[in-house]
CSV table of C-alpha atoms in Angstrom, one decimal:
chain,number,residue,atom,x,y,z
F,476,MET,CA,-57.2,55.2,51.8
F,477,ASN,CA,-58.2,58.1,49.0
F,478,ALA,CA,-57.3,57.7,45.5
F,479,ALA,CA,-55.8,61.1,45.7
F,480,HIS,CA,-53.5,59.4,48.3
F,481,LYS,CA,-49.8,58.9,46.0
F,482,THR,CA,-47.9,56.5,46.6
F,483,THR,CA,-45.3,57.2,49.0
F,484,ILE,CA,-41.6,55.3,49.0
F,485,LEU,CA,-39.1,56.3,52.0
F,486,LEU,CA,-35.6,55.5,50.4
F,487,VAL,CA,-33.0,54.9,52.9
F,488,GLU,CA,-29.5,54.7,51.3
F,489,ASP,CA,-26.5,56.7,52.4
F,490,GLU,CA,-25.0,56.5,49.0
F,491,GLN,CA,-25.3,59.8,47.4
F,492,ASN,CA,-24.9,59.2,43.7
F,493,LEU,CA,-27.3,55.5,44.0
F,494,HIS,CA,-29.7,57.5,46.4
F,495,GLU,CA,-30.5,60.4,43.4
F,496,ALA,CA,-30.9,58.0,40.8
F,497,LEU,CA,-32.8,55.8,42.3
F,498,LYS,CA,-34.9,59.3,43.6
F,499,LEU,CA,-34.8,60.4,39.9
F,500,ASN,CA,-36.3,56.6,38.6
F,501,LEU,CA,-38.9,56.0,41.6
F,502,GLU,CA,-40.3,59.8,40.8
F,503,LEU,CA,-40.2,59.1,37.1
F,504,GLU,CA,-42.8,56.2,37.5
F,505,GLY,CA,-45.1,58.5,39.8
F,506,TYR,CA,-44.1,57.8,43.1
F,507,THR,CA,-43.3,60.7,45.9
F,508,ILE,CA,-40.2,59.4,47.4
F,509,THR,CA,-38.9,60.7,51.3
F,510,SER,CA,-35.3,60.4,51.8
F,511,ALA,CA,-33.2,59.7,54.7
F,512,TYR,CA,-29.5,58.8,54.4
F,513,ASP,CA,-29.6,57.0,58.0
F,514,GLY,CA,-31.1,54.6,60.2
F,515,SER,CA,-31.9,57.4,63.2
F,516,ALA,CA,-33.6,59.5,60.1
F,517,ALA,CA,-35.2,56.7,58.8
F,518,LEU,CA,-37.4,55.7,62.1
F,519,GLU,CA,-37.8,59.2,62.5
F,520,ALA,CA,-39.6,60.2,59.1
F,521,LEU,CA,-41.6,56.4,60.2
F,522,GLN,CA,-42.9,58.5,63.2
F,523,ASN,CA,-44.4,61.4,61.4
F,524,GLU,CA,-45.6,60.0,57.9
F,525,TYR,CA,-47.6,57.3,56.6
F,526,PHE,CA,-45.1,55.2,53.5
F,527,ASP,CA,-46.0,52.6,50.9
F,528,LEU,CA,-42.8,51.0,51.5
F,529,ILE,CA,-39.3,51.7,52.5
F,530,ILE,CA,-36.2,50.9,50.3
F,531,LEU,CA,-33.5,50.2,52.6
F,532,ASP,CA,-30.0,49.6,52.3
F,533,VAL,CA,-28.0,47.3,54.7
F,534,MET,CA,-25.0,49.4,54.8
F,535,LEU,CA,-26.0,52.2,56.7
F,536,PRO,CA,-23.8,55.0,59.5
F,537,GLU,CA,-24.6,54.7,62.7
F,538,MET,CA,-27.0,51.9,62.7
F,539,ASP,CA,-27.4,49.3,59.6
F,540,GLY,CA,-30.4,48.6,58.1
F,541,ILE,CA,-30.9,45.5,59.2
F,542,THR,CA,-31.5,46.9,62.8
F,543,VAL,CA,-33.9,49.4,61.5
F,544,ALA,CA,-36.0,46.8,59.6
F,545,GLU,CA,-36.3,44.7,63.1
F,546,THR,CA,-37.3,48.3,65.2
F,547,ILE,CA,-40.4,48.8,62.4
F,548,ARG,CA,-41.3,45.4,63.3
F,549,ILE,CA,-41.1,45.6,66.8
F,550,SER,CA,-43.3,48.7,66.5
F,551,ASN,CA,-45.9,46.7,65.0
F,552,ASN,CA,-45.6,49.1,61.4
F,553,GLU,CA,-45.9,46.6,58.7
F,554,VAL,CA,-45.3,48.8,55.8
F,555,PRO,CA,-43.3,46.7,53.0
F,556,ILE,CA,-39.3,46.3,53.2
F,557,LEU,CA,-37.6,46.3,50.3
F,558,ILE,CA,-33.8,45.9,51.8
F,559,LEU,CA,-30.5,46.3,49.2
F,560,SER,CA,-27.5,44.7,50.3
F,561,ALA,CA,-24.0,44.6,49.2
F,562,LYS,CA,-23.7,41.2,50.8
F,563,ASN,CA,-24.7,38.3,48.7
F,564,SER,CA,-24.6,35.2,50.6
F,565,SER,CA,-28.2,33.1,51.9
F,566,ALA,CA,-27.0,34.0,55.2
F,567,ASP,CA,-27.7,37.7,54.8
F,568,ARG,CA,-30.5,37.0,53.1
F,569,VAL,CA,-32.1,35.0,55.1
F,570,LEU,CA,-30.9,37.5,58.0
F,571,GLY,CA,-33.0,40.5,56.4
F,572,LEU,CA,-35.8,38.5,55.7
F,573,LYS,CA,-36.1,37.0,59.4
F,574,LYS,CA,-35.6,40.5,60.9
F,575,GLY,CA,-38.4,41.5,58.9
F,576,ALA,CA,-37.8,42.4,55.2
F,577,ASP,CA,-40.7,41.5,52.9
F,578,ASP,CA,-37.8,41.6,49.4
F,579,TYR,CA,-34.0,41.6,49.2
F,580,LEU,CA,-32.4,42.7,46.5
F,581,THR,CA,-28.6,42.4,45.9
F,582,LYS,CA,-26.2,45.0,44.8
F,583,PRO,CA,-25.6,46.1,42.0
F,584,PHE,CA,-28.8,45.4,40.7
F,585,ASN,CA,-30.9,45.9,37.7
F,586,LEU,CA,-32.9,49.0,37.8
F,587,GLU,CA,-35.9,47.4,35.5
F,588,GLU,CA,-35.9,44.6,38.4
F,589,LEU,CA,-36.0,47.0,41.8
F,590,LEU,CA,-38.5,49.4,40.1
F,591,LEU,CA,-41.2,45.5,39.4
F,592,ARG,CA,-40.4,44.3,42.8
F,593,VAL,CA,-41.3,48.1,44.0
F,594,ASN,CA,-44.9,47.7,42.3
F,595,LYS,CA,-45.1,44.3,43.4
F,596,LEU,CA,-44.8,44.8,47.3
F,597,ILE,CA,-46.7,48.1,47.2
F,598,ASN,CA,-49.8,46.4,44.7
F,599,LYS,CA,-50.0,43.6,47.4
F,600,ASN,CA,-50.1,45.4,50.6
F,601,LYS,CA,-53.0,47.8,49.0
F,602,LYS,CA,-54.8,44.4,48.3
F,603,ILE,CA,-53.7,43.6,51.7
F,604,GLN,CA,-55.4,46.7,52.8
F,605,GLU,CA,-58.3,47.2,50.6
F,606,LYS,CA,-59.9,44.2,52.9
F,607,SER,CA,-63.8,43.3,52.2
F,608,THR,CA,-65.4,46.0,52.8
F,609,VAL,CA,-69.3,46.3,54.6
F,610,GLY,CA,-71.9,48.7,53.0
F,611,ASN,CA,-74.0,51.0,54.2
F,612,SER,CA,-75.3,49.2,57.2
F,613,TYR,CA,-74.3,46.6,59.1
F,614,SER,CA,-76.0,44.6,62.4
F,615,PHE,CA,-74.4,43.6,65.4
F,616,GLY,CA,-75.9,42.3,68.8
F,617,ASN,CA,-79.1,43.8,68.3
F,618,ASN,CA,-77.1,46.9,67.0
F,619,LEU,CA,-77.5,48.5,63.5
F,620,ILE,CA,-75.0,51.0,62.5
F,621,ASP,CA,-75.6,53.4,59.3
F,622,PHE,CA,-72.7,54.2,58.3
F,623,LYS,CA,-73.7,56.8,55.6
F,624,ALA,CA,-76.1,58.5,57.7
F,625,GLN,CA,-73.8,58.2,60.3
F,626,GLU,CA,-76.0,57.2,62.9
F,627,ALA,CA,-76.8,54.0,65.3
F,628,VAL,CA,-79.5,52.5,66.7
F,629,THR,CA,-78.3,50.6,70.1
F,630,ARG,CA,-79.5,47.1,71.4
F,631,THR,CA,-82.1,49.7,73.7
F,632,GLY,CA,-84.2,51.1,70.6
F,633,SER,CA,-82.1,54.7,71.4
F,634,LYS,CA,-80.9,56.6,68.1
F,635,ILE,CA,-77.8,58.1,68.3
F,636,GLN,CA,-75.6,60.4,65.9
F,637,LEU,CA,-72.1,58.8,65.3
F,638,SER,CA,-69.2,61.8,64.4
F,639,LYS,CA,-67.3,61.3,61.3
F,640,LYS,CA,-64.4,59.9,63.1
F,641,GLU,CA,-66.7,57.4,65.2
F,642,THR,CA,-67.9,56.0,62.3
F,643,MET,CA,-64.6,55.7,60.6
F,644,LEU,CA,-63.5,53.7,63.0
F,645,LEU,CA,-66.2,51.4,63.3
F,646,LYS,CA,-66.0,50.8,59.9
F,647,LEU,CA,-62.1,49.8,59.9
F,648,LEU,CA,-62.9,47.8,62.7
F,649,ILE,CA,-66.0,45.8,61.1
F,650,GLU,CA,-63.7,45.3,58.1
F,651,ASN,CA,-61.3,44.0,60.1
F,652,LYS,CA,-63.2,41.4,61.9
F,653,ASN,CA,-61.4,39.2,64.4
F,654,GLU,CA,-58.2,40.9,63.8
F,655,VAL,CA,-55.9,43.1,65.8
F,656,VAL,CA,-55.2,46.7,63.5
F,657,PRO,CA,-52.4,48.1,64.7
F,658,ARG,CA,-52.6,51.6,66.7
F,659,GLU,CA,-50.4,53.0,63.5
F,660,LYS,CA,-52.6,51.6,61.1
F,661,ILE,CA,-56.0,53.2,62.8
F,662,LEU,CA,-54.4,56.2,63.4
F,663,GLN,CA,-53.0,56.9,59.7
F,664,SER,CA,-56.6,56.0,58.4
F,665,VAL,CA,-58.9,57.8,61.0
F,666,TRP,CA,-57.0,60.8,61.8
F,667,GLY,CA,-55.0,61.0,58.4
F,668,TYR,CA,-51.0,60.5,57.4
F,669,ASN,CA,-49.5,63.0,59.4
F,670,VAL,CA,-51.6,64.0,62.9
F,671,TYR,CA,-50.6,60.6,65.3
F,672,PRO,CA,-52.6,61.9,68.6
F,673,THR,CA,-52.0,60.1,71.7
F,674,THR,CA,-53.2,56.2,72.0
F,675,ARG,CA,-55.4,57.8,74.5
F,676,THR,CA,-57.8,58.9,72.4
F,677,ILE,CA,-58.6,55.6,70.5
F,678,ASP,CA,-59.2,54.8,73.8
F,679,ASN,CA,-61.7,57.1,74.5
F,680,PHE,CA,-63.7,55.9,71.4
F,681,ILE,CA,-63.8,52.5,71.7
F,682,LEU,CA,-64.8,53.5,75.6
F,683,ASN,CA,-67.6,55.5,73.8
F,684,PHE,CA,-68.6,52.3,71.9
F,685,ARG,CA,-68.9,49.9,74.9
F,686,LYS,CA,-71.8,52.2,76.3
F,687,TYR,CA,-73.5,52.6,73.1
F,688,PHE,CA,-72.9,49.1,71.9
F,689,GLU,CA,-72.3,46.4,74.6
F,690,ASP,CA,-74.6,44.6,77.3
F,691,ASP,CA,-72.0,44.9,80.1
F,692,SER,CA,-69.0,47.4,79.3
F,693,ARG,CA,-67.0,46.5,81.7
F,694,ASN,CA,-66.8,42.9,80.3
F,695,PRO,CA,-66.9,43.4,76.1
F,696,ARG,CA,-68.2,41.1,73.9
F,697,PHE,CA,-67.6,43.5,70.6
F,698,PHE,CA,-65.0,46.0,71.1
F,699,HIS,CA,-61.5,45.0,72.5
F,700,SER,CA,-57.9,46.6,73.6
F,701,VAL,CA,-54.8,44.8,73.1
F,702,ARG,CA,-52.3,46.6,75.1
F,703,GLY,CA,-49.3,47.6,73.1
F,704,VAL,CA,-50.9,46.1,70.1
F,705,GLY,CA,-54.3,47.6,68.8
F,706,TYR,CA,-57.9,47.0,68.8
F,707,LYS,CA,-60.1,44.6,67.6
F,708,TYR,CA,-63.7,43.8,66.9
F,709,SER,CA,-65.1,40.6,67.4
F,710,GLU,CA,-68.1,38.9,66.9
């Protein structure tokens, strides 16, 4: 994620006055806010844009916040979710956290506490995203990748030029070694925030990697597709 990327928050709250007050205070903290006033609008915004955090009211028209959180998690989107709720019982809190919320704040809340929790969730998420970075070069199975020069020497000794996107995708997968990287995260990190090409695009890149780097591309050792979830590099 580049340093110029401003921290973006999707604010989902149908009560106009509270929405405006929250938006203003969050903007004063330096966050970029996208507004949604119901669940469907929130899910639509998520299809088109990357967010660092969602602030989600439970009592929304048509689709309630708990259903929205559940839908987001089913699609393997790991964006942090802070739920706001007028319901204060521990059963409601447990349900919210169970359905995918990272934090739960009951109304009326103290604004300073909300801002602290927002800051904490965003920083925690950024730390997770900035996993161990690999250096300028990386070798595996007699292949050597030079990320800086955007080229690789394959196990057969042939040198290949890599495109910028190939280099970025290789780096992302290798930095998350042995872990499935969700499709959304790949599209967001490699293709840019608001352009979501089809999964087929990523599949083609993975097929190329297998051709370049695997002894047997039909039985890959390094580059794996995990159906419906994402892709994984393993050693």
